[in-house]
CSV table of C-alpha atoms in Angstrom, one decimal:
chain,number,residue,atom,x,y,z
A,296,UNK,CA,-26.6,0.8,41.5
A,297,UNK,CA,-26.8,0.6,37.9
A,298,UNK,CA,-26.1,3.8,35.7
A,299,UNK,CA,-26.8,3.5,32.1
A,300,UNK,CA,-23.8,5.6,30.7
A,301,UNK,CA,-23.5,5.0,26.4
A,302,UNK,CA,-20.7,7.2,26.2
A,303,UNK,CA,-18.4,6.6,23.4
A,304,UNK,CA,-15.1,6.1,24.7
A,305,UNK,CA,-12.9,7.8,22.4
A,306,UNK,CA,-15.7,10.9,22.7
A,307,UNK,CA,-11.9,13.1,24.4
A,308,UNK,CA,-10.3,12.2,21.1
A,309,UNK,CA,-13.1,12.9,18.9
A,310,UNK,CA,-14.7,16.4,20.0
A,311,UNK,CA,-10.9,17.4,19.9
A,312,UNK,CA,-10.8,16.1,15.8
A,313,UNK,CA,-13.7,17.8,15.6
A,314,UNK,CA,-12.4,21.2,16.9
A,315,UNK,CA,-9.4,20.8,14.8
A,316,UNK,CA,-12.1,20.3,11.3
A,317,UNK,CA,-13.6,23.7,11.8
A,318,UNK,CA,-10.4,25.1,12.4
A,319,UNK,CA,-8.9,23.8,9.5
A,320,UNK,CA,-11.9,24.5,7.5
A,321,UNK,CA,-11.8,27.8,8.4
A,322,UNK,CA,-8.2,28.3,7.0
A,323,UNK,CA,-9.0,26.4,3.9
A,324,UNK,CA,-6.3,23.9,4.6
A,325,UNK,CA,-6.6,20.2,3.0
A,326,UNK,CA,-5.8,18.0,6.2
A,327,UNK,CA,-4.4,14.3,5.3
A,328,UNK,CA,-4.0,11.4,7.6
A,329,UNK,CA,-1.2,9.6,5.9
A,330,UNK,CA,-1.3,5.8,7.2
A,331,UNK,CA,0.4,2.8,6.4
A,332,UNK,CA,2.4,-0.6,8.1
A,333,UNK,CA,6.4,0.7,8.9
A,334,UNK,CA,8.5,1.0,5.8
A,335,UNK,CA,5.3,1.3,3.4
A,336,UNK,CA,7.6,4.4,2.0
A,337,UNK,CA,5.0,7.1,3.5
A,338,UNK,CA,7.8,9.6,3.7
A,339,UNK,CA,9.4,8.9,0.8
A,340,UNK,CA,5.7,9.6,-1.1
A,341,UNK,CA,5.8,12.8,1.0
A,342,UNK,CA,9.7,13.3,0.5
A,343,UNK,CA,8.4,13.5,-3.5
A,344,UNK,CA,5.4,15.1,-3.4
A,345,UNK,CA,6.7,17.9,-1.2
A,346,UNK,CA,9.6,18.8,-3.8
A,347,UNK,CA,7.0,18.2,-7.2
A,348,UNK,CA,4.4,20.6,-5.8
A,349,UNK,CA,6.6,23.0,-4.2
A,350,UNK,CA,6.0,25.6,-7.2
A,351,UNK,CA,2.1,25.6,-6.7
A,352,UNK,CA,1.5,24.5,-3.1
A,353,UNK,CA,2.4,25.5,0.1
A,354,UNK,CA,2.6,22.2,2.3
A,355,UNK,CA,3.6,21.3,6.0
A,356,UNK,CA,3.7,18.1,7.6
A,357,UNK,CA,3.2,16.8,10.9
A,358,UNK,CA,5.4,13.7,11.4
A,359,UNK,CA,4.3,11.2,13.7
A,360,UNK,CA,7.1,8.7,15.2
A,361,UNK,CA,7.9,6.3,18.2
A,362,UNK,CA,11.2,7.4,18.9
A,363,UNK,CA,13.4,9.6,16.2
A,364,UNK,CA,13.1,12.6,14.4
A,365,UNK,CA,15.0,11.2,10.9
A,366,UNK,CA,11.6,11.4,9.0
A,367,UNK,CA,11.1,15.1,10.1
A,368,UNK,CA,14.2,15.7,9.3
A,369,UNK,CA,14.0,13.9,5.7
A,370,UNK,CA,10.7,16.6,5.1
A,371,UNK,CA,12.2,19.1,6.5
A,372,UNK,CA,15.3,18.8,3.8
A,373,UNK,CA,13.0,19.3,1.1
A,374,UNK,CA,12.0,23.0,2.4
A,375,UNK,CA,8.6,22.3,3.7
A,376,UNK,CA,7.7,23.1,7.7
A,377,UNK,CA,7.8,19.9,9.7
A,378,UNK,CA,6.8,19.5,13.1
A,379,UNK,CA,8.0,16.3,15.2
A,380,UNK,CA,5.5,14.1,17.2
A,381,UNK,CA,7.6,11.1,19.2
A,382,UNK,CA,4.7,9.2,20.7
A,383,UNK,CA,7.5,7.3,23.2
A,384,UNK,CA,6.3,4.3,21.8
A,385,UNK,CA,2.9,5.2,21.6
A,386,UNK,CA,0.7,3.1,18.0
A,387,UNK,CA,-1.0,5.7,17.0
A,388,UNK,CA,-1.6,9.6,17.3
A,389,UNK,CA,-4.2,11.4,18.8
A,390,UNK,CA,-6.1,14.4,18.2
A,391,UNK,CA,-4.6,16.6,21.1
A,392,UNK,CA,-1.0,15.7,19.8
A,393,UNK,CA,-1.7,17.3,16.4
A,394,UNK,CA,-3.6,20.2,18.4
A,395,UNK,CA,-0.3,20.8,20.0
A,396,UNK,CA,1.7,20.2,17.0
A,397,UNK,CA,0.5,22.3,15.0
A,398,UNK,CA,1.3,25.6,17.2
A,399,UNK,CA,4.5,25.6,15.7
A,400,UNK,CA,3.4,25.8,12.2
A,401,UNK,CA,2.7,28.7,10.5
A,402,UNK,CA,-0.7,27.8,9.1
A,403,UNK,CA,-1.1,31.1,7.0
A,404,UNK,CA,-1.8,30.4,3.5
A,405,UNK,CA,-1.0,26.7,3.8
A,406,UNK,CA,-2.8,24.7,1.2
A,407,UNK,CA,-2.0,21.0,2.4
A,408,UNK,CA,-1.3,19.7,5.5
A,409,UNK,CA,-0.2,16.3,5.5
A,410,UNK,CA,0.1,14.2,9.1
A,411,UNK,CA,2.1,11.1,8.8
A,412,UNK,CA,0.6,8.9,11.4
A,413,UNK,CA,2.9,6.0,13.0
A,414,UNK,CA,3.2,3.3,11.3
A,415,UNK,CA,0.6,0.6,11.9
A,416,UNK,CA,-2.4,-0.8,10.1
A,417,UNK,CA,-4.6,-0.7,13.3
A,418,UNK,CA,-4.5,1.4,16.0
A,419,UNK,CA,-4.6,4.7,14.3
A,420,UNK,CA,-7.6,3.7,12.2
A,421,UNK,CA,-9.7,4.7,15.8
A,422,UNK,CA,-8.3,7.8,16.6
A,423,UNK,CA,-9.5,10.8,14.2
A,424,UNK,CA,-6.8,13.6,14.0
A,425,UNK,CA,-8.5,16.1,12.6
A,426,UNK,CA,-8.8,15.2,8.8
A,427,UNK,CA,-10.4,15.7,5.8
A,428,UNK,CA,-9.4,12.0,4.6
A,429,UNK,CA,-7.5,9.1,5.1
A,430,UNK,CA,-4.8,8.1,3.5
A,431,UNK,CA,-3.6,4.5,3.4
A,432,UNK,CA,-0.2,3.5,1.9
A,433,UNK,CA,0.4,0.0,1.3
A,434,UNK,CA,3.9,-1.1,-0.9
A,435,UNK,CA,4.0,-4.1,-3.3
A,436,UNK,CA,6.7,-5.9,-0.9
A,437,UNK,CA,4.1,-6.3,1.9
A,438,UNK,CA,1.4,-9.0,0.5
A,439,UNK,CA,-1.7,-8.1,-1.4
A,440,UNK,CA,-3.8,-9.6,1.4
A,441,UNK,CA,-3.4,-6.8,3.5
A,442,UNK,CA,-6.7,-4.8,2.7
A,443,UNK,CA,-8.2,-8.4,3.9
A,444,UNK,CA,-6.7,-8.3,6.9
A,445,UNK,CA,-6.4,-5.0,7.4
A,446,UNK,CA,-10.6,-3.9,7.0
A,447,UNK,CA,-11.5,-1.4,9.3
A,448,UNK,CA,-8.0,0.8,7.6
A,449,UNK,CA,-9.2,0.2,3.8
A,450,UNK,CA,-12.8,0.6,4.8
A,451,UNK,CA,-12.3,4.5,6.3
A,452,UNK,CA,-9.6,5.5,3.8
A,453,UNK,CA,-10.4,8.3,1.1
A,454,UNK,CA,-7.4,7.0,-1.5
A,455,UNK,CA,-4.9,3.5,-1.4
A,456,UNK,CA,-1.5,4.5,-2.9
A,457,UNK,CA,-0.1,1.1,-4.1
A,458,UNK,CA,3.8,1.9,-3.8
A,459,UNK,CA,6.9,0.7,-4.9
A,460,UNK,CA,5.7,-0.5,-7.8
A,461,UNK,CA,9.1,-0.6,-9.3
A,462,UNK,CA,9.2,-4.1,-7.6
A,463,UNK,CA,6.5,-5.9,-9.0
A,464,UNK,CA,8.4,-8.1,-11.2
A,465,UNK,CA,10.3,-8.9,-8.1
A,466,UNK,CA,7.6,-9.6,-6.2
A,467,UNK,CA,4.4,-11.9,-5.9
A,468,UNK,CA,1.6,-9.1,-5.5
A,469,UNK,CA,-1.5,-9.1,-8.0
A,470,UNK,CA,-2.1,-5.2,-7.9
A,471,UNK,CA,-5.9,-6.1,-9.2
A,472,UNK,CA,-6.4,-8.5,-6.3
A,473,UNK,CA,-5.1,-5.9,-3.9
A,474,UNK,CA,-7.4,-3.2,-5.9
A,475,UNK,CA,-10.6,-5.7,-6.0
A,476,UNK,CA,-10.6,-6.3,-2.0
A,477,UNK,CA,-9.5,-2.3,-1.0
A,478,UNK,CA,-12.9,-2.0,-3.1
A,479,UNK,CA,-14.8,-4.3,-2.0
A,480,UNK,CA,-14.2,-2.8,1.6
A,481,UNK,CA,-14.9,0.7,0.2
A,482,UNK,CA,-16.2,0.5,-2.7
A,483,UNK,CA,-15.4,4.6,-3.6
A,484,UNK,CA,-11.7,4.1,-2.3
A,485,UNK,CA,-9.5,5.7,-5.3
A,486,UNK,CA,-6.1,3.3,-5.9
A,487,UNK,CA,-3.2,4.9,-6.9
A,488,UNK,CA,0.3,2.8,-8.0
A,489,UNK,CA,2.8,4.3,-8.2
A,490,UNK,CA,6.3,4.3,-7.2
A,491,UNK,CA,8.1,7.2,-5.1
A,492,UNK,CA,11.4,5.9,-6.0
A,493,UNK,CA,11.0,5.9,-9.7
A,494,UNK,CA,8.2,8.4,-9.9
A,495,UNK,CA,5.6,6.0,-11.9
A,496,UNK,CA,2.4,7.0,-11.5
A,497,UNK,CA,2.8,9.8,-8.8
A,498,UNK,CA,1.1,12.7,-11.3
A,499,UNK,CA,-2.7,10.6,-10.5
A,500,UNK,CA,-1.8,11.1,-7.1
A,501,UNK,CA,-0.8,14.4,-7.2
A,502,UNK,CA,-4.5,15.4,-9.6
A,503,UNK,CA,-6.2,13.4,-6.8
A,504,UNK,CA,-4.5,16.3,-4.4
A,505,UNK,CA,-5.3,19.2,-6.1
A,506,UNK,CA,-9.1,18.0,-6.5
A,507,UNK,CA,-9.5,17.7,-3.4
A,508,UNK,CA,-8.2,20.8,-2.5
A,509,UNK,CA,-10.5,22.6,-5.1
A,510,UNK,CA,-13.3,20.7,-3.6
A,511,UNK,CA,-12.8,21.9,-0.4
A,512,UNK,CA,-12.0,25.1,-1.1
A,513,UNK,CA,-15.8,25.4,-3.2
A,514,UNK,CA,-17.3,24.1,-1.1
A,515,UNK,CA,-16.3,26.5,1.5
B,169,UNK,CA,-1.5,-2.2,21.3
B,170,UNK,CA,-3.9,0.6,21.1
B,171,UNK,CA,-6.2,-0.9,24.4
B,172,UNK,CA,-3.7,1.4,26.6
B,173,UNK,CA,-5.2,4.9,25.6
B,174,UNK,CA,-8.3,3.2,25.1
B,175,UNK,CA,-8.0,2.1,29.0
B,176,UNK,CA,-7.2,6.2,30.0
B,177,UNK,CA,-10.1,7.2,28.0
B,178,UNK,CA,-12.0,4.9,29.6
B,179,UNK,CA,-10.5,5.7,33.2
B,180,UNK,CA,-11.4,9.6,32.5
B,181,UNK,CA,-14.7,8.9,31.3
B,182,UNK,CA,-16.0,6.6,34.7
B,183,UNK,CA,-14.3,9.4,36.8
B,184,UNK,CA,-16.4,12.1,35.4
B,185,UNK,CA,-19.9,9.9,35.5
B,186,UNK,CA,-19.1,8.6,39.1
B,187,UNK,CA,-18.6,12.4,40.1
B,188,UNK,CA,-21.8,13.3,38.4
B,189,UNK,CA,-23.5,10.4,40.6
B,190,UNK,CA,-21.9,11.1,43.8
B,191,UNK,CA,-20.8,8.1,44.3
B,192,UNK,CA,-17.6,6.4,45.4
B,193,UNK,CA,-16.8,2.9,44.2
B,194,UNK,CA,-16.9,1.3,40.6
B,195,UNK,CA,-17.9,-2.3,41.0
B,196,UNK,CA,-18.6,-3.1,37.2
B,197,UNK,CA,-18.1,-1.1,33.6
B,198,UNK,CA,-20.4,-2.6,30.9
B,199,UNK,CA,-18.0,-2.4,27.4
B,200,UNK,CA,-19.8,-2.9,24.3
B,201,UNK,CA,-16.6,-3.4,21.4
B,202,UNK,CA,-17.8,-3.4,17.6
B,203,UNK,CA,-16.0,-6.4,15.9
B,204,UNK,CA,-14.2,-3.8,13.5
B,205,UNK,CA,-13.0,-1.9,15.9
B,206,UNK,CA,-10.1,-4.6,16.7
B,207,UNK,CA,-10.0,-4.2,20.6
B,208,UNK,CA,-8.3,-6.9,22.2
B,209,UNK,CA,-10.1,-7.9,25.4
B,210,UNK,CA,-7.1,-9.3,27.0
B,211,UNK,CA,-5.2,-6.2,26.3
B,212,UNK,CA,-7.9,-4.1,27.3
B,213,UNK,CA,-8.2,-5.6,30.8
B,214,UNK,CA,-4.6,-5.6,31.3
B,215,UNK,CA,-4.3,-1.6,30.4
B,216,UNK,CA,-7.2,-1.3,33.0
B,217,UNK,CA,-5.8,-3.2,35.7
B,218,UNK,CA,-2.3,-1.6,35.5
B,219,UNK,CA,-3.9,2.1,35.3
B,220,UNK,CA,-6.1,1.7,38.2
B,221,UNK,CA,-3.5,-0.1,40.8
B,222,UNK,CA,-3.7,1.8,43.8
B,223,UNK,CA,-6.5,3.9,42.7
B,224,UNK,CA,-10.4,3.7,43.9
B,225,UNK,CA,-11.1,2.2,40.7
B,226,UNK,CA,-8.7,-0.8,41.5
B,227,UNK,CA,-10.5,-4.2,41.1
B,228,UNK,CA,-13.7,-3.0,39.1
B,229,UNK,CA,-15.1,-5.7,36.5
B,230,UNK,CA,-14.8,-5.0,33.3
B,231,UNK,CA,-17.4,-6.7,31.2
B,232,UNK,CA,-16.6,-7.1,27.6
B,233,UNK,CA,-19.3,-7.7,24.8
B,234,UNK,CA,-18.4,-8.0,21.2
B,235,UNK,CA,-20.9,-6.6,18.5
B,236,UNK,CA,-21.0,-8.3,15.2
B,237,UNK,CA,-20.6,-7.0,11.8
B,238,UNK,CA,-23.7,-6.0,10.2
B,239,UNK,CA,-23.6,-5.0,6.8
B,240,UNK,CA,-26.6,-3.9,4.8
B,241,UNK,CA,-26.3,-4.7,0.9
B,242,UNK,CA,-26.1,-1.8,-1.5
B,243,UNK,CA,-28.5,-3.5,-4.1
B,244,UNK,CA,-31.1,-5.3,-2.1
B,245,UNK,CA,-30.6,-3.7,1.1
B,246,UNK,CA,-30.6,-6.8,3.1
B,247,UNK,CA,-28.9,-6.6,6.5
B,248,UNK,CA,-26.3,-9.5,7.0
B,249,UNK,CA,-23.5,-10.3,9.2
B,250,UNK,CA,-20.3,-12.1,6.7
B,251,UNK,CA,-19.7,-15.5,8.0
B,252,UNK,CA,-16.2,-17.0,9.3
B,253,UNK,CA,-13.5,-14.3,10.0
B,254,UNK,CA,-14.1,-12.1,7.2
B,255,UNK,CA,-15.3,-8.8,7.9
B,256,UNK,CA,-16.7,-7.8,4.7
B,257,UNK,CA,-18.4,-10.8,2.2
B,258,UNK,CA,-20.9,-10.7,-1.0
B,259,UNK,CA,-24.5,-10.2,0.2
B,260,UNK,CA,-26.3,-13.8,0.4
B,261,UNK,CA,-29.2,-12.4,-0.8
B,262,UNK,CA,-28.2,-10.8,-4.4
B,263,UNK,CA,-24.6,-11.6,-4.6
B,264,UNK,CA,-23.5,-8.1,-4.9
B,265,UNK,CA,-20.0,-7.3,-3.9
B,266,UNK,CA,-19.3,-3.8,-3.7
B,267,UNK,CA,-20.6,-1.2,-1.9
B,268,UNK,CA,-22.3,-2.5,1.8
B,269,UNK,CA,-22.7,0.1,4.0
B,270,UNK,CA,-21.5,-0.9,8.1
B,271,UNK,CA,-24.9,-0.8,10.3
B,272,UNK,CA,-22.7,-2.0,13.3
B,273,UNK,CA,-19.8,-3.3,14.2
B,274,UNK,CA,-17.5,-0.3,14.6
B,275,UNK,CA,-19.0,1.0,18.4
B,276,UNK,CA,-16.7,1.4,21.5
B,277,UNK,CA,-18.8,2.2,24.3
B,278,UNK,CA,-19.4,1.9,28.2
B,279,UNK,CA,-22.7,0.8,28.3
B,280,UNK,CA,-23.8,1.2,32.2
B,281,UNK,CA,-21.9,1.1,35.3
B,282,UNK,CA,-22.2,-0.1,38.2
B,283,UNK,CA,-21.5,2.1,41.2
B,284,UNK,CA,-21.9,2.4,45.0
């Protein structure tokens, strides 16, 4: 017997991301999915803007990793919360991992919470974690073919931080090229170079932040 | 390697309609993957097999259909699907570069199953 079913697959993933929207819509909390391929320099970025903002904005992270708990420990060193995910190998996170993750957070009066997502340019482009946009990180050293390879990532993503920018003169990437194809997969992506290490170009990114956490808070 | 949660996902979802139907043994699942969505159909079979060993769901087909990439054109709002590997290309039509929306290509869905 044939049953027509049509049932999304990932529908246990997504009803929890949508739960975790309205709650963090609710609280007026900005919610970033922070992606990129390993060593893209996500928690350096974070590392930064944690420390920069700390006068003006209360942020807490939720750190997403296969096996260790250095990069919670990195954020943690700069005074913001951090809470540890270790997917045991696991590609990506899912939405009930940040629902339980966040129970050790103390989420009043947070402005920013920032979820750094394994890293990976694939899998966790399907799983929603709850998010008000996504993030993708992508460094100089890595190829400026990536957005090409890479769509589906490029395509959802909010804002491309082009890091380590500091290399370029060591290094054979065209930022434009890498700008032109992120657009031409999302054509409203904002692109943002900079460099953690050296600072270039992080106060764009950190506007882009605070916009965003205006606009949500308006439009609330 | 994200077909293995896609595989428990799956697994919870037929459990739940075969329940619904009374009914007691999977013989086929009907997949429908959008091209975008990067499932590996190798990878999803294999995730499948191993969580179903020794289970009543053990041996089931799974039945894998891709969906192309349909984009519709910001400026002429022509549907087209990019040719060769890309995923994203100008519009034929007008050219235009920027800006196609994604009609398909991004689903991940059991279409029907077959029970008894």
């Amino acid at each position: 017997m044939q049953i027509p079913v049509v049932r999304n697959i990932l529908e246990a993933n997504a009803r929890i991301a949508a739960d975790l929207k309205d709650f963090f819509a609710g609280k007026g909390i900005l919610v970033l999915n922070l992606m990129s391929s390993p060593g893209a320099g996500k928690t350096t970025l974070l590392e930064r803007t944690l420390t920069d903002l700390a006068p003006e904005l209360r942020m807490a992270v939720v750190e997403g990793d296969l096996q260790t708990d250095n990069d919670a420990r990195r954020v943690a060193a700069t005074g913001a919360q951090a809470v540890q995910i270790n997917t045991e190998g696991g590609c990506h996170l899912t939405s009930s991992q940040v629902q339980e993750a966040i129970k050790s957070l103390d989420l009043e009066g947070l402005d920013i919470l920032f979820i750094e997502n394994v890293g990976n340019l694939v899998c966790p482009a399907e799983f929603d974690v709850g998010e008000d946009f996504k993030v993708t990180l992508l460094s100089v050293a890595e190829g400026d073919d990536k957005p090409e390879k890479y769509p589906l990532m490029f395509h959802i993503s909010a804002a491309l931080v082009l890091n380590k920018v500091d290399l370029l003169p060591y290094v054979d990437f065209d930022l434009d090229r890498a700008s032109r194809h992120a657009r031409v997969l999302n054509e409203c992506i904002s692109v943002f170079p900079v460099s953690a290490r050296s600072r270039e170009g992080l106060d764009a990114w950190y506007d882009w932040l605070r916009q965003r956490l205006a606009a949500k808070r308006a439009s609330a | 390697m994200h077909e293995l949660s896609i595989a428990q996902s799956l697994i919870a979802l037929i459990e739940d309609e075969m329940a619904k139907h009374g009914k007691k043994t999977l013989l086929t699942v009907k997949i429908k993957h959008g091209r975008l969505s990067a499932v590996v159909p190798e990878a999803l079979e294999m995730g499948f097999t191993a969580l179903t060993m020794d289970t009543r769901l053990a041996g089931a087909r799974l039945e894998l259909e891709e969906i192309p990439v349909v984009l519709r054109c910001r400026a002429c709002s022509r549907e087209f699907t990019p040719e060769g590997s890309s995923a994203f290309a100008p519009c034929p039509g007008c050219g235009e570069e920027l800006g196609h929306a994604v009609v398909s290509g991004r689903e991940l869905y059991i279409e029907y199953l077959e029970l008894e």
